[in-house]
Amino acid sequence: MPTVAEELTARCGPLFSVIDDPEGARRVVGLRLRRPDARATASLHRLHVALRELAGDYGPRSVDLPGAPEEATHRYGQAFGAKVRFRRPAALLRLPAGVLSGHPSHSDFAWRVRHVLGERLGSRSTALADVARTLAVHPRTLQRTLADEGLTFAEILDCVRRAEARTLLATDRPFAEISARLGFAEPAVLTRSCRRWWGATPSHLRR
């Protein structure tokens, strides 16, 4: 059976090359466009879509684009499901190395962290030390293991909150209740987070 990398090459041809992670994460690689041009965003998104079809929710780490954004920046994050950085030296998609060799699309550990955070969100502490205690690891071990995969604890918590917020904002629940469910101290934090995630207020998103 061909690997994800072989299938991706068959679909996208010589569009990309695989490089070591420029951020230095040990279990992350980069897919760098060989000839970035004005269509760099579309080309990287083509790779992203192909990877999702081949490997499911493969856990993209970040996306680098050489130019300036042509529309609201939050739309890029929505399209790729990851942080997008602009005016970078190369067009690059960072992802877990195991995806290309046909291994699971995300590490068991990172998704264990995400699962624990999802269960604790809004009802129990989501502090790093408390999550580490639930997983029976030292907090530094938790941080180091995630760093090896190009992730931080804060990024995972933010991702969990963003996914939950998207679901809850589609209901008619009061914003104060949604804010509490996400573990925020006050509704104003929900508003600031929605602006950062999607460039709009909760009220605008609900409309």
Short mmCIF file of C-alpha atoms in Angstrom, two decimals:
data_model
loop_
_atom_site.label_atom_id
_atom_site.label_comp_id
_atom_site.label_asym_id
_atom_site.label_seq_id
_atom_site.Cartn_x
_atom_site.Cartn_y
_atom_site.Cartn_z
CA MET A 1 0.00 0.00 0.00
CA PRO A 2 1.47 3.42 -0.94
CA THR A 3 2.30 5.91 1.79
CA VAL A 4 0.65 9.29 2.16
CA ALA A 5 3.79 10.90 0.72
CA GLU A 6 3.63 8.70 -2.40
CA GLU A 7 -0.06 9.40 -2.92
CA LEU A 8 0.50 13.12 -2.39
CA THR A 9 3.29 13.14 -4.96
CA ALA A 10 1.09 11.27 -7.43
CA ARG A 11 -1.65 13.87 -7.02
CA CYS A 12 0.42 17.04 -6.85
CA GLY A 13 3.51 16.10 -8.85
CA PRO A 14 6.67 18.16 -8.32
CA LEU A 15 4.75 20.93 -6.55
CA PHE A 16 6.58 20.59 -3.25
CA SER A 17 9.67 19.33 -1.49
CA VAL A 18 9.90 17.90 2.03
CA ILE A 19 12.31 19.69 4.35
CA ASP A 20 13.30 19.56 8.01
CA ASP A 21 11.16 21.77 10.20
CA PRO A 22 12.58 25.32 10.06
CA GLU A 23 11.33 25.85 13.61
CA GLY A 24 13.46 22.95 14.83
CA ALA A 25 10.65 20.68 16.10
CA ARG A 26 11.91 17.10 15.95
CA ARG A 27 8.72 15.39 14.80
CA VAL A 28 7.60 18.02 12.31
CA VAL A 29 8.46 18.50 8.65
CA GLY A 30 7.72 21.20 6.12
CA LEU A 31 6.19 20.93 2.67
CA ARG A 32 7.80 23.81 0.78
CA LEU A 33 6.60 24.94 -2.62
CA ARG A 34 9.34 24.53 -5.21
CA ARG A 35 8.28 27.61 -7.18
CA PRO A 36 6.22 29.97 -5.04
CA ASP A 37 4.37 32.57 -7.09
CA ALA A 38 1.19 34.61 -6.94
CA ARG A 39 -0.77 31.38 -6.52
CA ALA A 40 1.17 30.23 -3.45
CA THR A 41 -1.91 30.33 -1.24
CA ALA A 42 -3.96 28.24 -3.66
CA SER A 43 -1.11 25.77 -4.15
CA LEU A 44 -0.57 25.25 -0.42
CA HIS A 45 -4.30 24.91 0.09
CA ARG A 46 -4.34 22.24 -2.61
CA LEU A 47 -1.73 20.32 -0.60
CA HIS A 48 -3.77 20.82 2.57
CA VAL A 49 -6.96 19.49 0.98
CA ALA A 50 -5.14 16.50 -0.49
CA LEU A 51 -3.61 15.69 2.89
CA ARG A 52 -7.02 15.86 4.58
CA GLU A 53 -8.41 13.44 2.00
CA LEU A 54 -5.47 11.06 2.48
CA ALA A 55 -4.86 11.32 6.22
CA GLY A 56 -7.96 12.84 7.79
CA ASP A 57 -7.48 15.52 10.43
CA TYR A 58 -3.71 15.41 10.08
CA GLY A 59 -2.93 18.27 12.46
CA PRO A 60 -1.28 21.08 10.45
CA ARG A 61 1.06 23.10 12.65
CA SER A 62 1.33 26.39 10.73
CA VAL A 63 1.36 27.85 7.23
CA ASP A 64 3.86 30.37 5.88
CA LEU A 65 3.01 32.60 2.92
CA PRO A 66 5.48 34.94 1.22
CA GLY A 67 3.07 37.77 0.43
CA ALA A 68 0.66 40.01 2.29
CA PRO A 69 -2.91 38.84 3.00
CA GLU A 70 -5.40 39.67 0.27
CA GLU A 71 -8.43 39.38 2.55
CA ALA A 72 -9.22 39.19 6.26
CA THR A 73 -6.48 37.14 7.92
CA HIS A 74 -8.92 34.99 9.92
CA ARG A 75 -10.22 33.50 6.65
CA TYR A 76 -6.81 32.00 5.99
CA GLY A 77 -6.81 30.35 9.40
CA GLN A 78 -10.27 28.95 8.73
CA ALA A 79 -9.19 27.58 5.36
CA PHE A 80 -6.09 25.80 6.69
CA GLY A 81 -7.17 25.02 10.24
CA ALA A 82 -3.86 26.37 11.52
CA LYS A 83 -1.99 29.58 12.24
CA VAL A 84 -1.04 31.40 9.03
CA ARG A 85 1.98 33.71 8.92
CA PHE A 86 2.51 36.25 6.16
CA ARG A 87 5.55 37.87 4.52
CA ARG A 88 7.64 34.78 5.19
CA PRO A 89 10.73 33.80 3.18
CA ALA A 90 9.10 30.67 1.71
CA ALA A 91 5.67 29.16 1.05
CA LEU A 92 5.52 26.35 3.58
CA LEU A 93 3.07 23.98 5.26
CA ARG A 94 4.30 22.47 8.57
CA LEU A 95 2.86 19.12 9.68
CA PRO A 96 3.67 16.05 11.83
CA ALA A 97 6.36 13.93 10.17
CA GLY A 98 4.46 10.69 10.73
CA VAL A 99 1.67 11.78 8.41
CA LEU A 100 3.76 11.36 5.28
CA SER A 101 4.98 7.87 6.14
CA GLY A 102 1.41 6.70 6.61
CA HIS A 103 1.47 6.79 10.40
CA PRO A 104 -1.47 8.17 12.41
CA SER A 105 -2.25 11.74 11.48
CA HIS A 106 -1.63 13.02 14.99
CA SER A 107 0.28 11.87 18.03
CA ASP A 108 -1.54 9.93 20.71
CA PHE A 109 -0.12 12.27 23.34
CA ALA A 110 -1.20 15.54 21.74
CA TRP A 111 -4.71 14.20 21.29
CA ARG A 112 -4.80 12.86 24.83
CA VAL A 113 -4.03 16.41 25.97
CA ARG A 114 -6.76 17.75 23.70
CA HIS A 115 -9.26 15.16 24.99
CA VAL A 116 -8.54 16.00 28.62
CA LEU A 117 -8.90 19.71 27.93
CA GLY A 118 -12.21 19.12 26.17
CA GLU A 119 -13.53 17.18 29.14
CA ARG A 120 -12.37 19.78 31.68
CA LEU A 121 -13.35 22.88 29.74
CA GLY A 122 -15.83 24.99 31.68
CA SER A 123 -16.11 22.61 34.62
CA ARG A 124 -12.61 21.99 35.97
CA SER A 125 -9.22 23.62 35.82
CA THR A 126 -7.49 23.63 32.43
CA ALA A 127 -4.18 24.71 33.94
CA LEU A 128 -1.15 22.89 32.56
CA ALA A 129 -0.23 21.41 35.94
CA ASP A 130 -3.71 19.98 36.46
CA VAL A 131 -3.86 18.48 32.96
CA ALA A 132 -0.40 16.97 33.47
CA ARG A 133 -1.58 15.44 36.75
CA THR A 134 -4.57 13.88 34.97
CA LEU A 135 -2.22 12.38 32.38
CA ALA A 136 0.19 11.23 35.10
CA VAL A 137 3.17 13.10 33.66
CA HIS A 138 5.33 15.93 34.94
CA PRO A 139 4.34 19.36 33.56
CA ARG A 140 7.80 19.77 31.99
CA THR A 141 7.44 16.38 30.30
CA LEU A 142 4.10 17.47 28.88
CA GLN A 143 5.60 20.70 27.53
CA ARG A 144 8.68 18.99 26.12
CA THR A 145 6.70 16.25 24.38
CA LEU A 146 4.40 18.77 22.74
CA ALA A 147 7.36 20.94 21.74
CA ASP A 148 8.88 17.96 19.94
CA GLU A 149 5.77 17.98 17.76
CA GLY A 150 5.75 21.72 17.14
CA LEU A 151 2.92 22.41 19.56
CA THR A 152 2.44 24.28 22.80
CA PHE A 153 -0.08 23.63 25.53
CA ALA A 154 -1.55 27.10 25.00
CA GLU A 155 -2.10 26.41 21.28
CA ILE A 156 -3.99 23.20 22.01
CA LEU A 157 -6.17 24.90 24.63
CA ASP A 158 -6.89 27.73 22.20
CA CYS A 159 -7.83 25.21 19.51
CA VAL A 160 -10.18 23.37 21.88
CA ARG A 161 -11.84 26.64 22.87
CA ARG A 162 -12.18 27.77 19.27
CA ALA A 163 -13.86 24.52 18.22
CA GLU A 164 -16.25 24.65 21.18
CA ALA A 165 -17.02 28.32 20.56
CA ARG A 166 -17.90 27.63 16.92
CA THR A 167 -20.42 25.01 18.05
CA LEU A 168 -21.94 27.08 20.85
CA LEU A 169 -22.26 30.28 18.82
CA ALA A 170 -24.54 28.39 16.42
CA THR A 171 -27.04 28.00 19.29
CA ASP A 172 -29.10 30.62 21.11
CA ARG A 173 -27.22 30.26 24.39
CA PRO A 174 -26.40 33.56 26.13
CA PHE A 175 -22.88 34.82 25.52
CA ALA A 176 -22.18 34.87 29.26
CA GLU A 177 -22.98 31.15 29.41
CA ILE A 178 -20.77 30.43 26.39
CA SER A 179 -17.94 32.42 27.96
CA ALA A 180 -18.19 30.40 31.16
CA ARG A 181 -18.31 27.15 29.21
CA LEU A 182 -15.05 28.10 27.50
CA GLY A 183 -13.43 28.81 30.84
CA PHE A 184 -13.18 32.57 30.35
CA ALA A 185 -13.34 34.94 33.30
CA GLU A 186 -15.85 37.25 31.61
CA PRO A 187 -17.76 37.71 28.33
CA ALA A 188 -15.32 40.41 27.23
CA VAL A 189 -12.66 37.71 26.86
CA LEU A 190 -15.00 35.81 24.52
CA THR A 191 -15.39 38.93 22.39
CA ARG A 192 -11.63 39.46 22.17
CA SER A 193 -11.07 35.80 21.32
CA CYS A 194 -13.68 35.82 18.55
CA ARG A 195 -12.06 38.88 17.03
CA ARG A 196 -8.69 37.12 17.10
CA TRP A 197 -10.05 33.81 15.72
CA TRP A 198 -12.46 35.08 13.09
CA GLY A 199 -12.15 38.86 12.95
CA ALA A 200 -15.72 39.42 14.17
CA THR A 201 -17.71 39.79 17.40
CA PRO A 202 -19.87 36.97 18.80
CA SER A 203 -23.00 38.90 17.85
CA HIS A 204 -21.84 39.32 14.26
CA LEU A 205 -20.90 35.65 13.99
CA ARG A 206 -24.28 34.57 15.29
CA ARG A 207 -26.07 36.73 12.72
#
